[in-house]
mmCIF file with all atom_site columns, N, CA and C in Angstrom:
data_model
loop_
_atom_site.group_PDB
_atom_site.id
_atom_site.type_symbol
_atom_site.label_atom_id
_atom_site.label_alt_id
_atom_site.label_comp_id
_atom_site.label_asym_id
_atom_site.label_entity_id
_atom_site.label_seq_id
_atom_site.pdbx_PDB_ins_code
_atom_site.Cartn_x
_atom_site.Cartn_y
_atom_site.Cartn_z
_atom_site.occupancy
_atom_site.B_iso_or_equiv
_atom_site.pdbx_formal_charge
_atom_site.auth_seq_id
_atom_site.auth_comp_id
_atom_site.auth_asym_id
_atom_site.auth_atom_id
_atom_site.pdbx_PDB_model_num
ATOM 1   N N  . MET A 1 1  ? 82.685 80.749 121.420 1.00 45.00 ? 1  MET A N  1
ATOM 2   C CA . MET A 1 1  ? 82.522 79.078 121.464 1.00 45.00 ? 1  MET A CA 1
ATOM 3   C C  . MET A 1 1  ? 80.878 78.952 120.919 1.00 45.00 ? 1  MET A C  1
ATOM 4   N N  . GLU A 1 2  ? 80.713 78.143 120.473 1.00 48.00 ? 2  GLU A N  1
ATOM 5   C CA . GLU A 1 2  ? 79.446 77.949 119.941 1.00 48.00 ? 2  GLU A CA 1
ATOM 6   C C  . GLU A 1 2  ? 78.894 76.431 120.582 1.00 48.00 ? 2  GLU A C  1
ATOM 7   N N  . LEU A 1 3  ? 77.859 76.437 121.113 1.00 50.00 ? 3  LEU A N  1
ATOM 8   C CA . LEU A 1 3  ? 77.287 75.246 121.641 1.00 50.00 ? 3  LEU A CA 1
ATOM 9   C C  . LEU A 1 3  ? 76.173 74.877 120.793 1.00 50.00 ? 3  LEU A C  1
ATOM 10  N N  . THR A 1 4  ? 76.614 73.763 120.244 1.00 53.00 ? 4  THR A N  1
ATOM 11  C CA . THR A 1 4  ? 75.174 72.988 119.453 1.00 53.00 ? 4  THR A CA 1
ATOM 12  C C  . THR A 1 4  ? 74.669 71.586 120.157 1.00 53.00 ? 4  THR A C  1
ATOM 13  N N  . LEU A 1 5  ? 73.700 71.552 119.680 1.00 53.00 ? 5  LEU A N  1
ATOM 14  C CA . LEU A 1 5  ? 72.894 70.184 120.320 1.00 53.00 ? 5  LEU A CA 1
ATOM 15  C C  . LEU A 1 5  ? 72.816 69.177 119.009 1.00 53.00 ? 5  LEU A C  1
ATOM 16  N N  . THR A 1 6  ? 73.439 67.893 119.435 1.00 59.00 ? 6  THR A N  1
ATOM 17  C CA . THR A 1 6  ? 73.365 67.162 118.589 1.00 59.00 ? 6  THR A CA 1
ATOM 18  C C  . THR A 1 6  ? 72.064 66.099 118.486 1.00 59.00 ? 6  THR A C  1
ATOM 19  N N  . SER A 1 7  ? 71.603 65.532 117.492 1.00 60.00 ? 7  SER A N  1
ATOM 20  C CA . SER A 1 7  ? 70.197 64.550 117.750 1.00 60.00 ? 7  SER A CA 1
ATOM 21  C C  . SER A 1 7  ? 71.087 63.163 118.095 1.00 60.00 ? 7  SER A C  1
ATOM 22  N N  . LEU A 1 8  ? 70.431 62.150 118.879 1.00 56.00 ? 8  LEU A N  1
ATOM 23  C CA . LEU A 1 8  ? 70.774 60.963 118.810 1.00 56.00 ? 8  LEU A CA 1
ATOM 24  C C  . LEU A 1 8  ? 71.207 60.174 117.506 1.00 56.00 ? 8  LEU A C  1
ATOM 25  N N  . GLU A 1 9  ? 70.264 60.609 116.536 1.00 60.00 ? 9  GLU A N  1
ATOM 26  C CA . GLU A 1 9  ? 70.025 59.958 115.119 1.00 60.00 ? 9  GLU A CA 1
ATOM 27  C C  . GLU A 1 9  ? 71.671 60.118 114.428 1.00 60.00 ? 9  GLU A C  1
ATOM 28  N N  . ASN A 1 10 ? 72.442 61.378 115.059 1.00 65.00 ? 10 ASN A N  1
ATOM 29  C CA . ASN A 1 10 ? 73.788 61.520 114.166 1.00 65.00 ? 10 ASN A CA 1
ATOM 30  C C  . ASN A 1 10 ? 74.733 60.375 114.860 1.00 65.00 ? 10 ASN A C  1
ATOM 31  N N  . TYR A 1 11 ? 74.347 59.596 115.788 1.00 66.00 ? 11 TYR A N  1
ATOM 32  C CA . TYR A 1 11 ? 75.485 58.879 116.251 1.00 66.00 ? 11 TYR A CA 1
ATOM 33  C C  . TYR A 1 11 ? 75.020 57.235 116.080 1.00 66.00 ? 11 TYR A C  1
ATOM 34  N N  . GLY A 1 12 ? 73.826 57.382 115.488 1.00 66.00 ? 12 GLY A N  1
ATOM 35  C CA . GLY A 1 12 ? 73.481 56.084 114.872 1.00 66.00 ? 12 GLY A CA 1
ATOM 36  C C  . GLY A 1 12 ? 72.421 55.543 116.185 1.00 66.00 ? 12 GLY A C  1
ATOM 37  N N  . LEU A 1 13 ? 71.879 56.150 116.983 1.00 62.00 ? 13 LEU A N  1
ATOM 38  C CA . LEU A 1 13 ? 71.084 55.631 118.271 1.00 62.00 ? 13 LEU A CA 1
ATOM 39  C C  . LEU A 1 13 ? 69.977 56.073 118.231 1.00 62.00 ? 13 LEU A C  1
ATOM 40  N N  . VAL A 1 14 ? 69.117 55.181 118.623 1.00 64.00 ? 14 VAL A N  1
ATOM 41  C CA . VAL A 1 14 ? 67.470 55.440 118.625 1.00 64.00 ? 14 VAL A CA 1
ATOM 42  C C  . VAL A 1 14 ? 66.901 55.112 119.724 1.00 64.00 ? 14 VAL A C  1
ATOM 43  N N  . GLU A 1 15 ? 66.032 55.450 120.139 1.00 69.00 ? 15 GLU A N  1
ATOM 44  C CA . GLU A 1 15 ? 64.890 55.324 121.327 1.00 69.00 ? 15 GLU A CA 1
ATOM 45  C C  . GLU A 1 15 ? 64.264 53.885 121.291 1.00 69.00 ? 15 GLU A C  1
ATOM 46  N N  . LEU A 1 16 ? 64.316 52.964 122.330 1.00 64.00 ? 16 LEU A N  1
ATOM 47  C CA . LEU A 1 16 ? 63.643 51.599 122.047 1.00 64.00 ? 16 LEU A CA 1
ATOM 48  C C  . LEU A 1 16 ? 62.251 52.070 122.631 1.00 64.00 ? 16 LEU A C  1
ATOM 49  N N  . ASN A 1 17 ? 61.277 51.367 122.246 1.00 70.00 ? 17 ASN A N  1
ATOM 50  C CA . ASN A 1 17 ? 59.795 51.462 123.160 1.00 70.00 ? 17 ASN A CA 1
ATOM 51  C C  . ASN A 1 17 ? 59.989 50.248 123.954 1.00 70.00 ? 17 ASN A C  1
ATOM 52  N N  . ALA A 1 18 ? 58.681 50.135 124.848 1.00 70.00 ? 18 ALA A N  1
ATOM 53  C CA . ALA A 1 18 ? 58.779 49.186 125.805 1.00 70.00 ? 18 ALA A CA 1
ATOM 54  C C  . ALA A 1 18 ? 58.963 47.583 125.334 1.00 70.00 ? 18 ALA A C  1
ATOM 55  N N  . ARG A 1 19 ? 58.489 47.053 124.104 1.00 69.00 ? 19 ARG A N  1
ATOM 56  C CA . ARG A 1 19 ? 58.376 46.225 123.751 1.00 69.00 ? 19 ARG A CA 1
ATOM 57  C C  . ARG A 1 19 ? 59.737 45.526 123.090 1.00 69.00 ? 19 ARG A C  1
ATOM 58  N N  . GLU A 1 20 ? 60.384 46.721 122.546 1.00 65.00 ? 20 GLU A N  1
ATOM 59  C CA . GLU A 1 20 ? 61.865 46.227 122.093 1.00 65.00 ? 20 GLU A CA 1
ATOM 60  C C  . GLU A 1 20 ? 62.450 46.319 123.253 1.00 65.00 ? 20 GLU A C  1
ATOM 61  N N  . MET A 1 21 ? 62.637 46.557 124.291 1.00 62.00 ? 21 MET A N  1
ATOM 62  C CA . MET A 1 21 ? 63.725 46.889 125.835 1.00 62.00 ? 21 MET A CA 1
ATOM 63  C C  . MET A 1 21 ? 62.960 45.247 126.058 1.00 62.00 ? 21 MET A C  1
ATOM 64  N N  . GLN A 1 22 ? 61.915 45.054 126.262 1.00 60.00 ? 22 GLN A N  1
ATOM 65  C CA . GLN A 1 22 ? 61.588 43.497 126.766 1.00 60.00 ? 22 GLN A CA 1
ATOM 66  C C  . GLN A 1 22 ? 62.149 42.605 125.889 1.00 60.00 ? 22 GLN A C  1
ATOM 67  N N  . ASP A 1 23 ? 62.409 42.619 124.558 1.00 60.00 ? 23 ASP A N  1
ATOM 68  C CA . ASP A 1 23 ? 62.834 41.808 123.837 1.00 60.00 ? 23 ASP A CA 1
ATOM 69  C C  . ASP A 1 23 ? 64.309 41.684 124.162 1.00 60.00 ? 23 ASP A C  1
ATOM 70  N N  . ILE A 1 24 ? 65.074 42.951 124.409 1.00 62.00 ? 24 ILE A N  1
ATOM 71  C CA . ILE A 1 24 ? 66.520 42.819 124.691 1.00 62.00 ? 24 ILE A CA 1
ATOM 72  C C  . ILE A 1 24 ? 66.870 42.234 126.081 1.00 62.00 ? 24 ILE A C  1
ATOM 73  N N  . GLU A 1 25 ? 65.821 42.459 127.078 1.00 60.00 ? 25 GLU A N  1
ATOM 74  C CA . GLU A 1 25 ? 66.222 41.953 128.372 1.00 60.00 ? 25 GLU A CA 1
ATOM 75  C C  . GLU A 1 25 ? 65.905 40.576 128.409 1.00 60.00 ? 25 GLU A C  1
ATOM 76  N N  . GLY A 1 26 ? 64.913 39.930 127.601 1.00 64.00 ? 26 GLY A N  1
ATOM 77  C CA . GLY A 1 26 ? 64.565 38.537 127.855 1.00 64.00 ? 26 GLY A CA 1
ATOM 78  C C  . GLY A 1 26 ? 63.180 38.516 128.481 1.00 64.00 ? 26 GLY A C  1
ATOM 79  N N  . GLY A 1 27 ? 62.720 39.403 128.616 1.00 66.00 ? 27 GLY A N  1
ATOM 80  C CA . GLY A 1 27 ? 61.174 39.324 129.052 1.00 66.00 ? 27 GLY A CA 1
ATOM 81  C C  . GLY A 1 27 ? 61.267 38.962 130.524 1.00 66.00 ? 27 GLY A C  1
ATOM 82  N N  . ILE A 1 28 ? 60.544 38.617 131.525 1.00 75.00 ? 28 ILE A N  1
ATOM 83  C CA . ILE A 1 28 ? 60.125 37.951 132.552 1.00 75.00 ? 28 ILE A CA 1
ATOM 84  C C  . ILE A 1 28 ? 60.703 36.632 133.106 1.00 75.00 ? 28 ILE A C  1
ATOM 85  N N  . ALA A 1 29 ? 61.053 35.953 131.887 1.00 75.00 ? 29 ALA A N  1
ATOM 86  C CA . ALA A 1 29 ? 61.625 34.521 132.287 1.00 75.00 ? 29 ALA A CA 1
ATOM 87  C C  . ALA A 1 29 ? 62.800 34.386 132.879 1.00 75.00 ? 29 ALA A C  1
ATOM 88  N N  . PRO A 1 30 ? 63.749 35.298 132.775 1.00 77.00 ? 30 PRO A N  1
ATOM 89  C CA . PRO A 1 30 ? 65.070 35.046 133.654 1.00 77.00 ? 30 PRO A CA 1
ATOM 90  C C  . PRO A 1 30 ? 64.776 35.413 135.191 1.00 77.00 ? 30 PRO A C  1
ATOM 91  N N  . LEU A 1 31 ? 64.002 36.553 135.304 1.00 80.00 ? 31 LEU A N  1
ATOM 92  C CA . LEU A 1 31 ? 63.552 36.772 136.676 1.00 80.00 ? 31 LEU A CA 1
ATOM 93  C C  . LEU A 1 31 ? 62.792 35.690 137.442 1.00 80.00 ? 31 LEU A C  1
ATOM 94  N N  . LEU A 1 32 ? 61.898 35.095 136.750 1.00 85.00 ? 32 LEU A N  1
ATOM 95  C CA . LEU A 1 32 ? 61.219 33.771 137.515 1.00 85.00 ? 32 LEU A CA 1
ATOM 96  C C  . LEU A 1 32 ? 62.246 32.764 137.962 1.00 85.00 ? 32 LEU A C  1
ATOM 97  N N  . VAL A 1 33 ? 63.024 32.413 136.690 1.00 87.00 ? 33 VAL A N  1
ATOM 98  C CA . VAL A 1 33 ? 63.840 31.412 137.044 1.00 87.00 ? 33 VAL A CA 1
ATOM 99  C C  . VAL A 1 33 ? 64.821 31.626 138.040 1.00 87.00 ? 33 VAL A C  1
ATOM 100 N N  . TYR A 1 34 ? 65.401 33.038 138.314 1.00 89.00 ? 34 TYR A N  1
ATOM 101 C CA . TYR A 1 34 ? 66.147 33.232 139.185 1.00 89.00 ? 34 TYR A CA 1
ATOM 102 C C  . TYR A 1 34 ? 65.560 33.324 140.656 1.00 89.00 ? 34 TYR A C  1
ATOM 103 N N  . GLY A 1 35 ? 64.134 33.857 140.661 1.00 92.00 ? 35 GLY A N  1
ATOM 104 C CA . GLY A 1 35 ? 63.613 33.853 141.766 1.00 92.00 ? 35 GLY A CA 1
ATOM 105 C C  . GLY A 1 35 ? 63.263 32.584 142.230 1.00 92.00 ? 35 GLY A C  1
ATOM 106 N N  . ALA A 1 36 ? 62.760 31.437 141.485 1.00 94.00 ? 36 ALA A N  1
ATOM 107 C CA . ALA A 1 36 ? 62.615 30.050 142.025 1.00 94.00 ? 36 ALA A CA 1
ATOM 108 C C  . ALA A 1 36 ? 63.988 29.503 142.427 1.00 94.00 ? 36 ALA A C  1
ATOM 109 N N  . ALA A 1 37 ? 64.913 29.727 141.815 1.00 95.00 ? 37 ALA A N  1
ATOM 110 C CA . ALA A 1 37 ? 66.409 29.313 142.243 1.00 95.00 ? 37 ALA A CA 1
ATOM 111 C C  . ALA A 1 37 ? 66.601 29.798 143.611 1.00 95.00 ? 37 ALA A C  1
ATOM 112 N N  . TRP A 1 38 ? 66.438 30.976 143.809 1.00 95.00 ? 38 TRP A N  1
ATOM 113 C CA . TRP A 1 38 ? 66.845 31.656 145.177 1.00 95.00 ? 38 TRP A CA 1
ATOM 114 C C  . TRP A 1 38 ? 65.782 30.936 145.990 1.00 95.00 ? 38 TRP A C  1
ATOM 115 N N  . CYS A 1 39 ? 64.718 30.703 145.809 1.00 96.00 ? 39 CYS A N  1
ATOM 116 C CA . CYS A 1 39 ? 63.606 30.266 146.978 1.00 96.00 ? 39 CYS A CA 1
ATOM 117 C C  . CYS A 1 39 ? 63.948 28.911 147.257 1.00 96.00 ? 39 CYS A C  1
ATOM 118 N N  . VAL A 1 40 ? 64.470 28.025 146.367 1.00 95.00 ? 40 VAL A N  1
ATOM 119 C CA . VAL A 1 40 ? 64.862 26.723 146.474 1.00 95.00 ? 40 VAL A CA 1
ATOM 120 C C  . VAL A 1 40 ? 66.085 26.496 147.510 1.00 95.00 ? 40 VAL A C  1
ATOM 121 N N  . GLY A 1 41 ? 67.249 27.342 147.061 1.00 95.00 ? 41 GLY A N  1
ATOM 122 C CA . GLY A 1 41 ? 68.200 27.592 147.787 1.00 95.00 ? 41 GLY A CA 1
ATOM 123 C C  . GLY A 1 41 ? 68.104 27.691 149.057 1.00 95.00 ? 41 GLY A C  1
ATOM 124 N N  . PHE A 1 42 ? 67.068 28.917 149.250 1.00 95.00 ? 42 PHE A N  1
ATOM 125 C CA . PHE A 1 42 ? 66.629 29.609 150.754 1.00 95.00 ? 42 PHE A CA 1
ATOM 126 C C  . PHE A 1 42 ? 65.968 28.247 151.457 1.00 95.00 ? 42 PHE A C  1
ATOM 127 N N  . ALA A 1 43 ? 65.074 27.274 150.939 1.00 95.00 ? 43 ALA A N  1
ATOM 128 C CA . ALA A 1 43 ? 64.503 26.268 151.584 1.00 95.00 ? 43 ALA A CA 1
ATOM 129 C C  . ALA A 1 43 ? 65.417 25.366 151.951 1.00 95.00 ? 43 ALA A C  1
ATOM 130 N N  . VAL A 1 44 ? 66.293 24.795 151.107 1.00 95.00 ? 44 VAL A N  1
ATOM 131 C CA . VAL A 1 44 ? 67.394 23.959 151.317 1.00 95.00 ? 44 VAL A CA 1
ATOM 132 C C  . VAL A 1 44 ? 68.207 24.517 152.582 1.00 95.00 ? 44 VAL A C  1
ATOM 133 N N  . GLY A 1 45 ? 68.608 25.685 152.760 1.00 93.00 ? 45 GLY A N  1
ATOM 134 C CA . GLY A 1 45 ? 69.554 26.168 153.661 1.00 93.00 ? 45 GLY A CA 1
ATOM 135 C C  . GLY A 1 45 ? 68.860 25.961 155.063 1.00 93.00 ? 45 GLY A C  1
ATOM 136 N N  . CYS A 1 46 ? 67.467 26.354 154.906 1.00 94.00 ? 46 CYS A N  1
ATOM 137 C CA . CYS A 1 46 ? 66.648 26.245 155.871 1.00 94.00 ? 46 CYS A CA 1
ATOM 138 C C  . CYS A 1 46 ? 66.409 24.579 156.769 1.00 94.00 ? 46 CYS A C  1
ATOM 139 N N  . ALA A 1 47 ? 66.151 23.874 155.842 1.00 93.00 ? 47 ALA A N  1
ATOM 140 C CA . ALA A 1 47 ? 66.319 22.423 156.107 1.00 93.00 ? 47 ALA A CA 1
ATOM 141 C C  . ALA A 1 47 ? 67.618 21.916 156.587 1.00 93.00 ? 47 ALA A C  1
ATOM 142 N N  . ILE A 1 48 ? 68.713 22.220 155.996 1.00 92.00 ? 48 ILE A N  1
ATOM 143 C CA . ILE A 1 48 ? 69.761 22.061 156.764 1.00 92.00 ? 48 ILE A CA 1
ATOM 144 C C  . ILE A 1 48 ? 70.082 22.530 157.904 1.00 92.00 ? 48 ILE A C  1
ATOM 145 N N  . VAL A 1 49 ? 69.802 23.758 158.462 1.00 92.00 ? 49 VAL A N  1
ATOM 146 C CA . VAL A 1 49 ? 69.911 24.573 159.586 1.00 92.00 ? 49 VAL A CA 1
ATOM 147 C C  . VAL A 1 49 ? 68.945 23.490 160.578 1.00 92.00 ? 49 VAL A C  1
ATOM 148 N N  . TYR A 1 50 ? 67.598 23.439 160.206 1.00 91.00 ? 50 TYR A N  1
ATOM 149 C CA . TYR A 1 50 ? 66.646 22.739 160.971 1.00 91.00 ? 50 TYR A CA 1
ATOM 150 C C  . TYR A 1 50 ? 67.062 21.385 161.345 1.00 91.00 ? 50 TYR A C  1
ATOM 151 N N  . CYS A 1 51 ? 67.813 20.631 160.653 1.00 90.00 ? 51 CYS A N  1
ATOM 152 C CA . CYS A 1 51 ? 68.113 19.233 160.939 1.00 90.00 ? 51 CYS A CA 1
ATOM 153 C C  . CYS A 1 51 ? 69.512 19.201 161.777 1.00 90.00 ? 51 CYS A C  1
ATOM 154 N N  . TYR A 1 52 ? 70.193 20.092 161.685 1.00 88.00 ? 52 TYR A N  1
ATOM 155 C CA . TYR A 1 52 ? 71.410 20.110 162.449 1.00 88.00 ? 52 TYR A CA 1
ATOM 156 C C  . TYR A 1 52 ? 71.443 20.935 163.755 1.00 88.00 ? 52 TYR A C  1
ATOM 157 N N  . SER A 1 53 ? 70.256 21.179 163.908 1.00 78.00 ? 53 SER A N  1
ATOM 158 C CA . SER A 1 53 ? 69.856 22.100 165.467 1.00 78.00 ? 53 SER A CA 1
ATOM 159 C C  . SER A 1 53 ? 68.946 21.525 166.238 1.00 78.00 ? 53 SER A C  1
#
């Protein structure tokens, strides 16, 4: 049995650099939007609890 190592290039795969990864993931904007939405939801939840207690 012969063990051979194949390159990622044989499968059409390439390594992405940091800039390309950021482009694919959408950068930091989705994280900021999610964080802001979570904070607003938390604040509304706290206000509701405060008003009804």
